[in-house]
Coordinates of C-alpha atoms in Angstrom, one line a residue:
M1 CA -24.6 -60.5 -54.9
T2 CA -23.9 -58.1 -56.6
L3 CA -20.5 -58.7 -59.3
G4 CA -18.0 -56.0 -60.2
R5 CA -15.7 -54.9 -63.5
I6 CA -12.6 -54.2 -62.9
N7 CA -10.1 -52.9 -65.3
K8 CA -7.0 -54.1 -63.4
L9 CA -5.4 -54.9 -59.3
E10 CA -2.6 -53.0 -58.6
T11 CA -0.9 -55.1 -54.7
F12 CA 1.3 -52.3 -53.8
G13 CA 0.2 -49.0 -54.1
S14 CA 2.0 -46.5 -52.6
V15 CA 0.3 -42.9 -54.1
D16 CA -3.2 -44.1 -53.7
G17 CA -3.4 -43.0 -49.9
P18 CA -1.6 -43.7 -46.5
G19 CA 1.1 -46.5 -46.5
I20 CA 0.5 -49.3 -48.8
R21 CA -2.4 -50.2 -50.9
F22 CA -4.2 -52.7 -53.1
V23 CA -5.8 -50.7 -55.5
V24 CA -8.7 -52.1 -57.3
F25 CA -9.2 -49.8 -60.5
L26 CA -13.2 -50.7 -61.7
Q27 CA -14.2 -50.0 -65.4
G28 CA -16.2 -47.4 -66.4
C29 CA -16.5 -43.5 -66.1
P30 CA -18.9 -40.5 -68.0
M31 CA -16.0 -38.2 -67.8
R32 CA -13.4 -37.3 -71.3
C33 CA -10.6 -35.5 -69.0
K34 CA -7.7 -34.7 -72.1
F35 CA -6.1 -35.9 -69.0
C36 CA -7.4 -38.8 -68.0
H37 CA -4.5 -41.8 -67.4
N38 CA -6.7 -44.1 -67.6
P39 CA -8.6 -43.9 -71.6
E40 CA -8.8 -47.8 -71.5
T41 CA -11.1 -47.8 -68.6
W42 CA -13.9 -45.5 -69.6
D43 CA -16.0 -47.8 -71.5
F44 CA -18.1 -49.5 -68.8
G45 CA -18.5 -53.4 -71.3
T46 CA -15.7 -55.6 -72.5
K47 CA -14.6 -54.1 -75.6
S48 CA -12.2 -50.4 -75.8
V49 CA -13.7 -47.4 -78.2
N50 CA -11.1 -48.9 -81.2
G51 CA -13.1 -52.6 -80.7
T52 CA -10.8 -54.4 -78.9
E53 CA -11.4 -56.6 -75.8
N54 CA -10.2 -53.9 -72.5
G55 CA -8.7 -56.8 -70.9
S56 CA -11.2 -56.3 -67.7
F57 CA -12.6 -58.9 -66.1
E58 CA -16.0 -60.0 -63.4
M59 CA -15.5 -60.5 -59.1
S60 CA -17.3 -60.8 -56.4
A61 CA -16.3 -58.0 -53.5
E62 CA -16.1 -61.1 -51.6
D63 CA -13.6 -62.6 -53.5
L64 CA -12.3 -59.7 -54.1
L65 CA -11.4 -58.9 -50.6
K66 CA -10.3 -62.2 -50.4
K67 CA -8.4 -61.4 -52.7
A68 CA -7.0 -58.4 -51.3
V69 CA -6.4 -59.5 -47.9
R70 CA -3.7 -61.4 -48.1
Y71 CA -1.4 -58.9 -48.4
K72 CA -2.2 -57.4 -45.5
P73 CA 0.9 -58.3 -44.1
Y74 CA 2.3 -56.2 -45.9
W75 CA 0.2 -52.8 -45.3
G76 CA 1.7 -51.9 -41.3
T77 CA -0.8 -49.1 -39.7
D78 CA -1.4 -47.2 -42.5
G79 CA -2.1 -49.1 -45.8
G80 CA -5.5 -50.5 -47.1
I81 CA -7.6 -50.6 -50.1
T82 CA -7.9 -48.2 -52.4
V83 CA -11.0 -48.3 -55.0
S84 CA -10.2 -46.1 -57.8
G85 CA -10.8 -46.2 -61.7
G86 CA -12.5 -45.5 -64.3
E87 CA -15.2 -43.6 -61.2
P88 CA -15.4 -46.4 -58.2
L89 CA -18.6 -44.1 -57.9
A90 CA -20.4 -45.4 -61.3
Q91 CA -20.8 -48.6 -59.5
I92 CA -22.1 -47.7 -56.1
D93 CA -24.4 -51.2 -56.2
F94 CA -20.6 -53.2 -56.2
M95 CA -19.0 -50.5 -53.4
I96 CA -20.8 -50.6 -51.8
E97 CA -20.7 -54.9 -50.8
F98 CA -17.3 -54.0 -51.0
F99 CA -16.1 -51.7 -48.1
E100 CA -18.7 -53.3 -46.1
A101 CA -17.6 -55.8 -46.8
A102 CA -13.8 -54.7 -46.2
K103 CA -14.9 -53.0 -42.9
A104 CA -16.1 -55.9 -40.9
A105 CA -12.1 -57.5 -42.3
G106 CA -10.8 -54.2 -40.1
V107 CA -9.0 -52.8 -43.5
H108 CA -9.2 -49.2 -43.7
T109 CA -11.8 -48.1 -46.5
C110 CA -9.9 -44.7 -49.6
I111 CA -12.1 -44.0 -53.1
D112 CA -10.7 -42.5 -55.8
T113 CA -13.2 -40.3 -57.2
S114 CA -14.6 -37.7 -59.6
G115 CA -17.5 -37.2 -57.6
V116 CA -19.2 -36.7 -60.7
T117 CA -21.8 -38.8 -60.5
F118 CA -22.6 -37.3 -56.8
R119 CA -26.6 -36.8 -56.8
S120 CA -28.2 -35.2 -53.5
T121 CA -31.7 -36.2 -53.4
G122 CA -33.5 -40.2 -53.6
E123 CA -32.8 -43.6 -54.2
Q124 CA -28.5 -42.7 -55.4
F125 CA -28.1 -40.3 -52.7
A126 CA -29.0 -42.9 -49.7
K127 CA -26.7 -45.4 -51.8
F128 CA -23.8 -42.9 -51.1
E129 CA -24.9 -42.2 -47.1
R130 CA -25.1 -45.9 -46.9
L131 CA -21.4 -46.2 -48.3
M132 CA -19.5 -43.2 -47.2
K133 CA -20.2 -45.5 -43.3
S134 CA -18.4 -47.6 -44.7
T135 CA -15.7 -45.6 -46.0
D136 CA -12.5 -44.6 -44.8
L137 CA -10.6 -41.8 -46.6
L138 CA -11.9 -40.3 -50.5
L139 CA -8.5 -38.5 -52.7
V140 CA -11.2 -36.1 -54.8
D141 CA -9.6 -34.8 -57.9
I142 CA -10.7 -30.6 -58.2
K143 CA -10.2 -30.9 -62.1
H144 CA -11.3 -27.6 -62.9
I145 CA -12.6 -24.3 -60.6
D146 CA -14.7 -22.9 -63.1
A147 CA -18.0 -25.3 -64.2
D148 CA -16.8 -23.5 -68.1
A149 CA -14.0 -24.6 -67.6
H150 CA -14.2 -28.2 -66.6
K151 CA -17.1 -29.3 -68.7
E152 CA -13.8 -27.8 -70.9
L153 CA -11.7 -30.4 -70.4
T154 CA -14.0 -32.6 -69.5
G155 CA -16.3 -32.9 -70.9
H156 CA -18.8 -32.1 -67.7
S157 CA -20.3 -29.2 -65.4
N158 CA -18.7 -29.5 -62.4
E159 CA -21.9 -28.0 -60.2
N160 CA -22.8 -31.8 -58.2
I161 CA -19.1 -32.1 -58.0
I162 CA -18.6 -28.9 -55.9
E163 CA -21.8 -30.5 -54.3
F164 CA -20.0 -33.3 -53.3
F165 CA -17.6 -31.1 -51.8
R166 CA -20.1 -29.7 -49.4
Y167 CA -21.3 -32.7 -48.5
L168 CA -18.1 -34.7 -48.1
D169 CA -17.7 -31.3 -45.7
R170 CA -20.9 -31.5 -43.7
I171 CA -20.4 -35.4 -42.6
Q172 CA -16.9 -34.6 -41.6
K173 CA -15.5 -38.0 -44.3
P174 CA -11.6 -37.0 -44.6
I175 CA -10.5 -36.3 -47.5
W176 CA -7.6 -36.0 -50.4
I177 CA -7.6 -33.1 -52.8
R178 CA -5.2 -33.0 -55.9
H179 CA -5.6 -30.6 -58.6
V180 CA -3.6 -31.7 -61.9
L181 CA -1.8 -28.2 -63.1
V182 CA -2.0 -28.4 -66.9
P183 CA -0.2 -25.4 -68.5
G184 CA -2.6 -23.8 -70.5
I185 CA -5.9 -25.0 -68.8
S186 CA -5.7 -24.5 -65.0
D187 CA -2.1 -23.2 -64.6
N188 CA -3.6 -19.8 -64.5
D189 CA -3.1 -17.5 -60.8
E190 CA -6.7 -16.5 -60.7
A191 CA -7.4 -20.7 -60.7
L192 CA -5.7 -21.6 -59.0
T193 CA -6.4 -18.9 -56.3
R194 CA -10.7 -19.5 -56.8
T195 CA -9.4 -23.2 -56.2
R196 CA -7.8 -21.8 -53.1
D197 CA -10.2 -19.6 -51.3
F198 CA -13.0 -22.6 -52.3
I199 CA -10.4 -25.1 -50.1
R200 CA -10.2 -23.1 -47.3
T201 CA -13.4 -23.0 -47.3
L202 CA -13.7 -27.4 -46.2
S203 CA -13.3 -28.0 -42.9
N204 CA -12.8 -31.8 -43.8
V205 CA -9.3 -31.5 -46.1
K206 CA -6.2 -32.9 -44.3
R207 CA -3.7 -33.2 -48.0
V208 CA -3.9 -31.0 -51.2
E209 CA -1.7 -32.8 -53.9
V210 CA -0.7 -30.3 -57.1
L211 CA -0.1 -33.1 -59.9
P212 CA 2.3 -31.6 -63.1
Y213 CA 1.2 -32.4 -66.1
H214 CA 2.9 -35.2 -68.1
A215 CA 2.1 -37.2 -71.5
F216 CA 3.2 -39.9 -70.3
A217 CA -0.8 -42.0 -71.0
L218 CA 0.2 -40.7 -75.0
S219 CA 1.2 -44.6 -76.3
K220 CA -2.7 -45.8 -74.7
Y221 CA -3.3 -43.3 -77.2
Q222 CA -2.5 -43.7 -80.1
E223 CA -2.9 -47.5 -78.9
L224 CA -6.6 -47.3 -79.0
G225 CA -7.5 -44.7 -82.5
I226 CA -7.9 -41.8 -79.8
D227 CA -7.1 -38.3 -80.5
Y228 CA -5.1 -37.0 -77.0
A229 CA -5.9 -33.4 -77.4
L230 CA -2.6 -32.4 -75.0
K231 CA -0.6 -33.9 -77.3
D232 CA 1.3 -30.4 -77.4
T233 CA 0.7 -29.6 -74.1
Q234 CA 3.8 -29.2 -71.8
T235 CA 4.7 -30.4 -68.3
P236 CA 5.0 -27.2 -65.9
S237 CA 8.0 -25.6 -65.1
A238 CA 9.3 -26.2 -61.4
E239 CA 8.2 -22.5 -61.1
R240 CA 4.8 -23.3 -61.7
V241 CA 4.6 -26.0 -59.6
K242 CA 6.1 -23.8 -56.6
N243 CA 4.4 -21.3 -57.6
A244 CA 0.8 -23.8 -57.7
N245 CA 1.5 -25.0 -54.6
E246 CA 1.6 -21.8 -53.3
I247 CA -1.0 -19.8 -54.2
L248 CA -2.8 -23.6 -52.7
E249 CA -0.8 -23.0 -49.4
T250 CA -0.6 -26.8 -49.3
A251 CA 2.6 -27.1 -47.0
K252 CA -0.4 -26.3 -45.1
Y253 CA -2.3 -29.0 -44.6
T254 CA -0.7 -32.3 -42.8
G255 CA -3.3 -34.1 -42.0
W256 CA -2.4 -37.3 -44.4
E257 CA 0.0 -37.4 -42.3
S258 CA -2.1 -39.3 -39.4
S259 CA -4.8 -40.4 -41.6
R260 CA -5.1 -42.9 -38.8
P261 CA -7.3 -42.9 -36.2

């Protein structure tokens, strides 16, 4: 039995996949995205970066599933469980146990991930393959299409993330793509066009969403004593959001409207 370290639970998530979702936010993430909304989930242990308790706790897959299915009557035909973070794939052993149990119970499973931990060979890849057998859907970010800009934005390059997208396409695993539109970083037509061209190469995309940047998490950074690099960055205008949606052709990806088999 592998215990998962969990930051928090949300019982009625409505923006984390189809329908109403039971959302599990796992603790720990190797990336440090400048626009991250959940800096309290970065560290893998019980302490935040400033040394205070982060409120995380451990739970077995069995106990977590028992808690989740109490809310099954509210899910309807489309809902289920989404695991987010942090980076859920950083706790892949727990994810395998949890999702295999969830699928055995007839639950729709979804992972909200950056793909940063993906490896295409060895034991780690074998674990990914096993996990994908019990995963119905993934919400995957394209944080920046350019490798250097991606590293500047997140602290990591994107080569293995691009490889992750290719792998999911090969196995025909349904994905929703999310792209945070950040003025001065990802909100430029050249990067958006490159992102569109990459998405066009994938045949498993059911939805593409443009998420306008905002600084709602600023208070969290202040409480944790973390410098917020984008504090002077404004929310993109409605015109720029419309432009991004047009370039990324978000209107043509309608498979999400019937995401359940």
